[in-house]
Amino acid sequence: MAPLTSSAITLNVNGEKYTLPVDHRTTLLDALRERLDLTGTKKGCDQGQCGACTVLVDGRRALSCLQLAVATEGREVTTIEGVADGDTLHPVQQAFLDLDGFQCGYCTPGQICSAIAVIEEHAAGWPSAATADVRPEAGTSPLTPEEIRERMSGNLCRCGAYVSIVQAVARAAQADADGTTETTETEEAAA
């Protein structure tokens, strides 16, 4: 008997459950876009190099073009369509709008999902390749423009909106930390 190559899976996407039959080789990206009509997540390189397809899986960033849909069964998937709270934009979305963190907008959903995870990773004390002192006793380093650029380096913007993206991530991180939306020193340094 030949092995099964498809099955019905249940995906938990943006707080809703969807049961659908999929070929076991179907990527999460294709399931989201073609089966669930959630087209905010973009297909860029389809090789995991551009970050346009970034979504959150259990709160961590994932390249949905490299993630099989069957591997996300039972996990919480958040796409760009699920980051806002009703009509209230997520602070990262608002910062991208306020600071022009986009041009054509194609990479923006992946940039925003990645930025949400970057802010959470930094707040949790996770170091990056740009972190000067990774010793636990050193505490969390500031989220400098260099830190933001390193942490966001998996997300490419062909339009070159990087300065504004760094500023937007800095503003959203500051808003997350203390509830403000004022210009930060990190934003000014990124300019």
JSON list of C-alpha atoms in Angstrom, two decimals:
[
{"chain": "A", "resi": 1, "resn": "MET", "atom": "CA", "xyz": [0.00, 0.00, 0.00]},
{"chain": "A", "resi": 2, "resn": "ALA", "atom": "CA", "xyz": [1.38, 3.40, -0.98]},
{"chain": "A", "resi": 3, "resn": "PRO", "atom": "CA", "xyz": [1.92, 5.91, 1.82]},
{"chain": "A", "resi": 4, "resn": "LEU", "atom": "CA", "xyz": [-0.59, 8.72, 2.16]},
{"chain": "A", "resi": 5, "resn": "THR", "atom": "CA", "xyz": [0.55, 11.99, 0.64]},
{"chain": "A", "resi": 6, "resn": "SER", "atom": "CA", "xyz": [-2.28, 14.16, 1.88]},
{"chain": "A", "resi": 7, "resn": "SER", "atom": "CA", "xyz": [-4.47, 14.51, 4.94]},
{"chain": "A", "resi": 8, "resn": "ALA", "atom": "CA", "xyz": [-6.87, 16.87, 6.65]},
{"chain": "A", "resi": 9, "resn": "ILE", "atom": "CA", "xyz": [-5.21, 19.22, 9.12]},
{"chain": "A", "resi": 10, "resn": "THR", "atom": "CA", "xyz": [-6.50, 21.88, 11.46]},
{"chain": "A", "resi": 11, "resn": "LEU", "atom": "CA", "xyz": [-4.64, 25.17, 11.46]},
{"chain": "A", "resi": 12, "resn": "ASN", "atom": "CA", "xyz": [-5.07, 27.75, 14.20]},
{"chain": "A", "resi": 13, "resn": "VAL", "atom": "CA", "xyz": [-4.54, 31.03, 12.35]},
{"chain": "A", "resi": 14, "resn": "ASN", "atom": "CA", "xyz": [-5.15, 34.43, 13.93]},
{"chain": "A", "resi": 15, "resn": "GLY", "atom": "CA", "xyz": [-7.24, 32.82, 16.65]},
{"chain": "A", "resi": 16, "resn": "GLU", "atom": "CA", "xyz": [-9.53, 30.88, 14.29]},
{"chain": "A", "resi": 17, "resn": "LYS", "atom": "CA", "xyz": [-9.41, 27.18, 13.48]},
{"chain": "A", "resi": 18, "resn": "TYR", "atom": "CA", "xyz": [-9.48, 26.01, 9.88]},
{"chain": "A", "resi": 19, "resn": "THR", "atom": "CA", "xyz": [-9.69, 22.36, 8.84]},
{"chain": "A", "resi": 20, "resn": "LEU", "atom": "CA", "xyz": [-8.56, 21.66, 5.31]},
{"chain": "A", "resi": 21, "resn": "PRO", "atom": "CA", "xyz": [-7.16, 18.81, 3.25]},
{"chain": "A", "resi": 22, "resn": "VAL", "atom": "CA", "xyz": [-3.56, 19.45, 2.17]},
{"chain": "A", "resi": 23, "resn": "ASP", "atom": "CA", "xyz": [-0.84, 17.64, 0.34]},
{"chain": "A", "resi": 24, "resn": "HIS", "atom": "CA", "xyz": [1.92, 16.94, 2.89]},
{"chain": "A", "resi": 25, "resn": "ARG", "atom": "CA", "xyz": [4.33, 18.98, 0.76]},
{"chain": "A", "resi": 26, "resn": "THR", "atom": "CA", "xyz": [2.20, 22.15, 0.96]},
{"chain": "A", "resi": 27, "resn": "THR", "atom": "CA", "xyz": [4.03, 25.02, 2.59]},
{"chain": "A", "resi": 28, "resn": "LEU", "atom": "CA", "xyz": [2.39, 27.13, 5.25]},
{"chain": "A", "resi": 29, "resn": "LEU", "atom": "CA", "xyz": [2.70, 30.10, 2.85]},
{"chain": "A", "resi": 30, "resn": "ASP", "atom": "CA", "xyz": [0.72, 28.33, 0.14]},
{"chain": "A", "resi": 31, "resn": "ALA", "atom": "CA", "xyz": [-1.91, 27.12, 2.62]},
{"chain": "A", "resi": 32, "resn": "LEU", "atom": "CA", "xyz": [-2.37, 30.65, 3.96]},
{"chain": "A", "resi": 33, "resn": "ARG", "atom": "CA", "xyz": [-2.52, 32.37, 0.57]},
{"chain": "A", "resi": 34, "resn": "GLU", "atom": "CA", "xyz": [-4.18, 29.79, -1.65]},
{"chain": "A", "resi": 35, "resn": "ARG", "atom": "CA", "xyz": [-6.37, 27.83, 0.74]},
{"chain": "A", "resi": 36, "resn": "LEU", "atom": "CA", "xyz": [-7.31, 30.37, 3.43]},
{"chain": "A", "resi": 37, "resn": "ASP", "atom": "CA", "xyz": [-7.21, 33.51, 1.24]},
{"chain": "A", "resi": 38, "resn": "LEU", "atom": "CA", "xyz": [-4.94, 35.29, 3.74]},
{"chain": "A", "resi": 39, "resn": "THR", "atom": "CA", "xyz": [-2.90, 37.13, 1.12]},
{"chain": "A", "resi": 40, "resn": "GLY", "atom": "CA", "xyz": [-1.18, 39.63, 3.39]},
{"chain": "A", "resi": 41, "resn": "THR", "atom": "CA", "xyz": [1.74, 37.22, 3.74]},
{"chain": "A", "resi": 42, "resn": "LYS", "atom": "CA", "xyz": [3.76, 37.62, 0.56]},
{"chain": "A", "resi": 43, "resn": "LYS", "atom": "CA", "xyz": [5.65, 35.17, -1.59]},
{"chain": "A", "resi": 44, "resn": "GLY", "atom": "CA", "xyz": [8.99, 36.72, -2.42]},
{"chain": "A", "resi": 45, "resn": "CYS", "atom": "CA", "xyz": [11.92, 34.46, -3.19]},
{"chain": "A", "resi": 46, "resn": "ASP", "atom": "CA", "xyz": [10.21, 31.21, -2.08]},
{"chain": "A", "resi": 47, "resn": "GLN", "atom": "CA", "xyz": [13.62, 30.13, -0.75]},
{"chain": "A", "resi": 48, "resn": "GLY", "atom": "CA", "xyz": [13.70, 31.65, 2.75]},
{"chain": "A", "resi": 49, "resn": "GLN", "atom": "CA", "xyz": [16.10, 34.46, 1.84]},
{"chain": "A", "resi": 50, "resn": "CYS", "atom": "CA", "xyz": [13.95, 37.59, 1.63]},
{"chain": "A", "resi": 51, "resn": "GLY", "atom": "CA", "xyz": [11.65, 37.45, 4.67]},
{"chain": "A", "resi": 52, "resn": "ALA", "atom": "CA", "xyz": [8.53, 38.63, 2.79]},
{"chain": "A", "resi": 53, "resn": "CYS", "atom": "CA", "xyz": [6.67, 35.53, 4.01]},
{"chain": "A", "resi": 54, "resn": "THR", "atom": "CA", "xyz": [7.49, 35.99, 7.71]},
{"chain": "A", "resi": 55, "resn": "VAL", "atom": "CA", "xyz": [4.68, 35.04, 10.09]},
{"chain": "A", "resi": 56, "resn": "LEU", "atom": "CA", "xyz": [4.62, 34.27, 13.80]},
{"chain": "A", "resi": 57, "resn": "VAL", "atom": "CA", "xyz": [4.33, 30.64, 14.89]},
{"chain": "A", "resi": 58, "resn": "ASP", "atom": "CA", "xyz": [3.77, 30.36, 18.62]},
{"chain": "A", "resi": 59, "resn": "GLY", "atom": "CA", "xyz": [5.00, 33.96, 18.88]},
{"chain": "A", "resi": 60, "resn": "ARG", "atom": "CA", "xyz": [8.30, 33.33, 17.11]},
{"chain": "A", "resi": 61, "resn": "ARG", "atom": "CA", "xyz": [9.12, 34.36, 13.57]},
{"chain": "A", "resi": 62, "resn": "ALA", "atom": "CA", "xyz": [8.96, 31.74, 10.90]},
{"chain": "A", "resi": 63, "resn": "LEU", "atom": "CA", "xyz": [9.53, 31.81, 7.17]},
{"chain": "A", "resi": 64, "resn": "SER", "atom": "CA", "xyz": [6.26, 30.38, 5.95]},
{"chain": "A", "resi": 65, "resn": "CYS", "atom": "CA", "xyz": [7.74, 29.43, 2.56]},
{"chain": "A", "resi": 66, "resn": "LEU", "atom": "CA", "xyz": [10.02, 26.94, 4.34]},
{"chain": "A", "resi": 67, "resn": "GLN", "atom": "CA", "xyz": [7.50, 25.72, 6.93]},
{"chain": "A", "resi": 68, "resn": "LEU", "atom": "CA", "xyz": [5.26, 22.82, 5.97]},
{"chain": "A", "resi": 69, "resn": "ALA", "atom": "CA", "xyz": [1.60, 23.38, 6.78]},
{"chain": "A", "resi": 70, "resn": "VAL", "atom": "CA", "xyz": [1.34, 19.96, 8.45]},
{"chain": "A", "resi": 71, "resn": "ALA", "atom": "CA", "xyz": [4.13, 20.96, 10.85]},
{"chain": "A", "resi": 72, "resn": "THR", "atom": "CA", "xyz": [2.07, 23.86, 12.18]},
{"chain": "A", "resi": 73, "resn": "GLU", "atom": "CA", "xyz": [-0.94, 21.81, 13.18]},
{"chain": "A", "resi": 74, "resn": "GLY", "atom": "CA", "xyz": [-1.66, 22.48, 16.84]},
{"chain": "A", "resi": 75, "resn": "ARG", "atom": "CA", "xyz": [0.43, 25.66, 16.88]},
{"chain": "A", "resi": 76, "resn": "GLU", "atom": "CA", "xyz": [-0.73, 29.28, 16.88]},
{"chain": "A", "resi": 77, "resn": "VAL", "atom": "CA", "xyz": [-0.02, 31.02, 13.58]},
{"chain": "A", "resi": 78, "resn": "THR", "atom": "CA", "xyz": [-0.30, 34.80, 13.41]},
{"chain": "A", "resi": 79, "resn": "THR", "atom": "CA", "xyz": [-0.24, 36.57, 10.06]},
{"chain": "A", "resi": 80, "resn": "ILE", "atom": "CA", "xyz": [-0.29, 40.29, 9.35]},
{"chain": "A", "resi": 81, "resn": "GLU", "atom": "CA", "xyz": [-4.09, 40.07, 9.28]},
{"chain": "A", "resi": 82, "resn": "GLY", "atom": "CA", "xyz": [-4.06, 39.01, 12.94]},
{"chain": "A", "resi": 83, "resn": "VAL", "atom": "CA", "xyz": [-1.69, 41.48, 14.61]},
{"chain": "A", "resi": 84, "resn": "ALA", "atom": "CA", "xyz": [-4.11, 44.40, 15.00]},
{"chain": "A", "resi": 85, "resn": "ASP", "atom": "CA", "xyz": [-6.63, 44.50, 17.85]},
{"chain": "A", "resi": 86, "resn": "GLY", "atom": "CA", "xyz": [-9.86, 45.07, 15.95]},
{"chain": "A", "resi": 87, "resn": "ASP", "atom": "CA", "xyz": [-9.65, 48.55, 14.45]},
{"chain": "A", "resi": 88, "resn": "THR", "atom": "CA", "xyz": [-6.64, 49.46, 16.61]},
{"chain": "A", "resi": 89, "resn": "LEU", "atom": "CA", "xyz": [-3.36, 48.88, 14.81]},
{"chain": "A", "resi": 90, "resn": "HIS", "atom": "CA", "xyz": [-0.53, 47.06, 16.55]},
{"chain": "A", "resi": 91, "resn": "PRO", "atom": "CA", "xyz": [2.11, 49.58, 17.75]},
{"chain": "A", "resi": 92, "resn": "VAL", "atom": "CA", "xyz": [4.53, 48.27, 15.11]},
{"chain": "A", "resi": 93, "resn": "GLN", "atom": "CA", "xyz": [1.96, 48.80, 12.36]},
{"chain": "A", "resi": 94, "resn": "GLN", "atom": "CA", "xyz": [1.27, 52.32, 13.61]},
{"chain": "A", "resi": 95, "resn": "ALA", "atom": "CA", "xyz": [4.99, 53.14, 13.78]},
{"chain": "A", "resi": 96, "resn": "PHE", "atom": "CA", "xyz": [5.49, 51.89, 10.21]},
{"chain": "A", "resi": 97, "resn": "LEU", "atom": "CA", "xyz": [2.67, 54.20, 9.07]},
{"chain": "A", "resi": 98, "resn": "ASP", "atom": "CA", "xyz": [3.82, 57.19, 11.11]},
{"chain": "A", "resi": 99, "resn": "LEU", "atom": "CA", "xyz": [7.46, 56.94, 10.04]},
{"chain": "A", "resi": 100, "resn": "ASP", "atom": "CA", "xyz": [7.02, 55.75, 6.43]},
{"chain": "A", "resi": 101, "resn": "GLY", "atom": "CA", "xyz": [8.60, 52.37, 7.13]},
{"chain": "A", "resi": 102, "resn": "PHE", "atom": "CA", "xyz": [7.53, 51.18, 3.69]},
{"chain": "A", "resi": 103, "resn": "GLN", "atom": "CA", "xyz": [7.50, 52.26, 0.08]},
{"chain": "A", "resi": 104, "resn": "CYS", "atom": "CA", "xyz": [5.90, 49.76, -2.28]},
{"chain": "A", "resi": 105, "resn": "GLY", "atom": "CA", "xyz": [4.60, 47.78, 0.72]},
{"chain": "A", "resi": 106, "resn": "TYR", "atom": "CA", "xyz": [5.36, 44.32, -0.62]},
{"chain": "A", "resi": 107, "resn": "CYS", "atom": "CA", "xyz": [7.80, 43.39, 2.17]},
{"chain": "A", "resi": 108, "resn": "THR", "atom": "CA", "xyz": [5.91, 45.30, 4.87]},
{"chain": "A", "resi": 109, "resn": "PRO", "atom": "CA", "xyz": [3.79, 42.42, 6.27]},
{"chain": "A", "resi": 110, "resn": "GLY", "atom": "CA", "xyz": [6.90, 40.29, 6.78]},
{"chain": "A", "resi": 111, "resn": "GLN", "atom": "CA", "xyz": [8.83, 43.27, 8.15]},
{"chain": "A", "resi": 112, "resn": "ILE", "atom": "CA", "xyz": [6.06, 43.99, 10.68]},
{"chain": "A", "resi": 113, "resn": "CYS", "atom": "CA", "xyz": [5.74, 40.37, 11.83]},
{"chain": "A", "resi": 114, "resn": "SER", "atom": "CA", "xyz": [9.51, 40.16, 12.18]},
{"chain": "A", "resi": 115, "resn": "ALA", "atom": "CA", "xyz": [9.67, 43.46, 14.08]},
{"chain": "A", "resi": 116, "resn": "ILE", "atom": "CA", "xyz": [7.04, 42.26, 16.55]},
{"chain": "A", "resi": 117, "resn": "ALA", "atom": "CA", "xyz": [9.18, 39.20, 17.27]},
{"chain": "A", "resi": 118, "resn": "VAL", "atom": "CA", "xyz": [12.39, 41.29, 17.41]},
{"chain": "A", "resi": 119, "resn": "ILE", "atom": "CA", "xyz": [10.92, 43.51, 20.11]},
{"chain": "A", "resi": 120, "resn": "GLU", "atom": "CA", "xyz": [9.78, 40.49, 22.13]},
{"chain": "A", "resi": 121, "resn": "GLU", "atom": "CA", "xyz": [13.13, 38.71, 21.71]},
{"chain": "A", "resi": 122, "resn": "HIS", "atom": "CA", "xyz": [15.02, 41.79, 22.85]},
{"chain": "A", "resi": 123, "resn": "ALA", "atom": "CA", "xyz": [12.71, 42.34, 25.82]},
{"chain": "A", "resi": 124, "resn": "ALA", "atom": "CA", "xyz": [13.29, 38.71, 26.83]},
{"chain": "A", "resi": 125, "resn": "GLY", "atom": "CA", "xyz": [17.04, 39.36, 26.83]},
{"chain": "A", "resi": 126, "resn": "TRP", "atom": "CA", "xyz": [17.98, 37.31, 23.79]},
{"chain": "A", "resi": 127, "resn": "PRO", "atom": "CA", "xyz": [21.32, 38.51, 22.39]},
{"chain": "A", "resi": 128, "resn": "SER", "atom": "CA", "xyz": [22.07, 39.05, 18.72]},
{"chain": "A", "resi": 129, "resn": "ALA", "atom": "CA", "xyz": [25.31, 39.03, 16.75]},
{"chain": "A", "resi": 130, "resn": "ALA", "atom": "CA", "xyz": [25.48, 42.80, 17.40]},
{"chain": "A", "resi": 131, "resn": "THR", "atom": "CA", "xyz": [25.11, 42.49, 21.19]},
{"chain": "A", "resi": 132, "resn": "ALA", "atom": "CA", "xyz": [28.34, 43.79, 22.72]},
{"chain": "A", "resi": 133, "resn": "ASP", "atom": "CA", "xyz": [28.14, 41.95, 26.05]},
{"chain": "A", "resi": 134, "resn": "VAL", "atom": "CA", "xyz": [26.24, 38.67, 26.12]},
{"chain": "A", "resi": 135, "resn": "ARG", "atom": "CA", "xyz": [27.07, 37.78, 29.74]},
{"chain": "A", "resi": 136, "resn": "PRO", "atom": "CA", "xyz": [23.87, 37.24, 31.76]},
{"chain": "A", "resi": 137, "resn": "GLU", "atom": "CA", "xyz": [25.06, 39.63, 34.46]},
{"chain": "A", "resi": 138, "resn": "ALA", "atom": "CA", "xyz": [25.36, 42.41, 31.85]},
{"chain": "A", "resi": 139, "resn": "GLY", "atom": "CA", "xyz": [21.56, 42.52, 31.53]},
{"chain": "A", "resi": 140, "resn": "THR", "atom": "CA", "xyz": [19.65, 43.51, 28.44]},
{"chain": "A", "resi": 141, "resn": "SER", "atom": "CA", "xyz": [21.59, 45.78, 26.11]},
{"chain": "A", "resi": 142, "resn": "PRO", "atom": "CA", "xyz": [19.86, 48.81, 24.62]},
{"chain": "A", "resi": 143, "resn": "LEU", "atom": "CA", "xyz": [18.00, 48.29, 21.37]},
{"chain": "A", "resi": 144, "resn": "THR", "atom": "CA", "xyz": [20.35, 50.39, 19.28]},
{"chain": "A", "resi": 145, "resn": "PRO", "atom": "CA", "xyz": [20.04, 50.94, 15.52]},
{"chain": "A", "resi": 146, "resn": "GLU", "atom": "CA", "xyz": [22.84, 48.39, 15.08]},
{"chain": "A", "resi": 147, "resn": "GLU", "atom": "CA", "xyz": [20.89, 45.83, 17.14]},
{"chain": "A", "resi": 148, "resn": "ILE", "atom": "CA", "xyz": [17.72, 46.50, 15.16]},
{"chain": "A", "resi": 149, "resn": "ARG", "atom": "CA", "xyz": [19.52, 46.21, 11.82]},
{"chain": "A", "resi": 150, "resn": "GLU", "atom": "CA", "xyz": [21.13, 42.92, 12.84]},
{"chain": "A", "resi": 151, "resn": "ARG", "atom": "CA", "xyz": [17.92, 41.47, 14.22]},
{"chain": "A", "resi": 152, "resn": "MET", "atom": "CA", "xyz": [15.92, 42.54, 11.13]},
{"chain": "A", "resi": 153, "resn": "SER", "atom": "CA", "xyz": [18.61, 41.46, 8.64]},
{"chain": "A", "resi": 154, "resn": "GLY", "atom": "CA", "xyz": [16.56, 38.48, 7.42]},
{"chain": "A", "resi": 155, "resn": "ASN", "atom": "CA", "xyz": [13.95, 40.83, 5.97]},
{"chain": "A", "resi": 156, "resn": "LEU", "atom": "CA", "xyz": [14.91, 42.54, 2.72]},
{"chain": "A", "resi": 157, "resn": "CYS", "atom": "CA", "xyz": [13.36, 45.70, 1.30]},
{"chain": "A", "resi": 158, "resn": "ARG", "atom": "CA", "xyz": [14.09, 46.23, -2.37]},
{"chain": "A", "resi": 159, "resn": "CYS", "atom": "CA", "xyz": [12.88, 49.83, -2.12]},
{"chain": "A", "resi": 160, "resn": "GLY", "atom": "CA", "xyz": [15.48, 50.60, 0.53]},
{"chain": "A", "resi": 161, "resn": "ALA", "atom": "CA", "xyz": [13.23, 51.90, 3.32]},
{"chain": "A", "resi": 162, "resn": "TYR", "atom": "CA", "xyz": [15.69, 50.63, 5.94]},
{"chain": "A", "resi": 163, "resn": "VAL", "atom": "CA", "xyz": [16.23, 53.93, 7.77]},
{"chain": "A", "resi": 164, "resn": "SER", "atom": "CA", "xyz": [12.51, 54.34, 8.35]},
{"chain": "A", "resi": 165, "resn": "ILE", "atom": "CA", "xyz": [12.11, 50.66, 9.25]},
{"chain": "A", "resi": 166, "resn": "VAL", "atom": "CA", "xyz": [14.78, 50.97, 11.95]},
{"chain": "A", "resi": 167, "resn": "GLN", "atom": "CA", "xyz": [13.09, 54.12, 13.27]},
{"chain": "A", "resi": 168, "resn": "ALA", "atom": "CA", "xyz": [9.70, 52.40, 13.30]},
{"chain": "A", "resi": 169, "resn": "VAL", "atom": "CA", "xyz": [11.03, 49.38, 15.20]},
{"chain": "A", "resi": 170, "resn": "ALA", "atom": "CA", "xyz": [12.73, 51.68, 17.71]},
{"chain": "A", "resi": 171, "resn": "ARG", "atom": "CA", "xyz": [9.53, 53.68, 18.24]},
{"chain": "A", "resi": 172, "resn": "ALA", "atom": "CA", "xyz": [7.40, 50.57, 18.65]},
{"chain": "A", "resi": 173, "resn": "ALA", "atom": "CA", "xyz": [9.91, 49.05, 21.08]},
{"chain": "A", "resi": 174, "resn": "GLN", "atom": "CA", "xyz": [9.88, 52.26, 23.13]},
{"chain": "A", "resi": 175, "resn": "ALA", "atom": "CA", "xyz": [6.07, 52.32, 23.09]},
{"chain": "A", "resi": 176, "resn": "ASP", "atom": "CA", "xyz": [6.07, 48.69, 24.20]},
{"chain": "A", "resi": 177, "resn": "ALA", "atom": "CA", "xyz": [8.49, 49.50, 27.01]},
{"chain": "A", "resi": 178, "resn": "ASP", "atom": "CA", "xyz": [6.78, 52.57, 28.43]},
{"chain": "A", "resi": 179, "resn": "GLY", "atom": "CA", "xyz": [3.62, 53.32, 26.51]},
{"chain": "A", "resi": 180, "resn": "THR", "atom": "CA", "xyz": [4.91, 56.44, 24.70]},
{"chain": "A", "resi": 181, "resn": "THR", "atom": "CA", "xyz": [4.97, 57.33, 21.02]},
{"chain": "A", "resi": 182, "resn": "GLU", "atom": "CA", "xyz": [7.52, 60.13, 21.18]},
{"chain": "A", "resi": 183, "resn": "THR", "atom": "CA", "xyz": [10.69, 60.18, 19.09]},
{"chain": "A", "resi": 184, "resn": "THR", "atom": "CA", "xyz": [13.47, 58.20, 20.77]},
{"chain": "A", "resi": 185, "resn": "GLU", "atom": "CA", "xyz": [17.23, 58.63, 20.74]},
{"chain": "A", "resi": 186, "resn": "THR", "atom": "CA", "xyz": [17.46, 55.38, 18.76]},
{"chain": "A", "resi": 187, "resn": "GLU", "atom": "CA", "xyz": [15.14, 56.83, 16.10]},
{"chain": "A", "resi": 188, "resn": "GLU", "atom": "CA", "xyz": [17.28, 59.97, 15.90]},
{"chain": "A", "resi": 189, "resn": "ALA", "atom": "CA", "xyz": [20.48, 57.91, 15.65]},
{"chain": "A", "resi": 190, "resn": "ALA", "atom": "CA", "xyz": [18.97, 55.84, 12.84]},
{"chain": "A", "resi": 191, "resn": "ALA", "atom": "CA", "xyz": [18.12, 58.92, 10.78]}
]
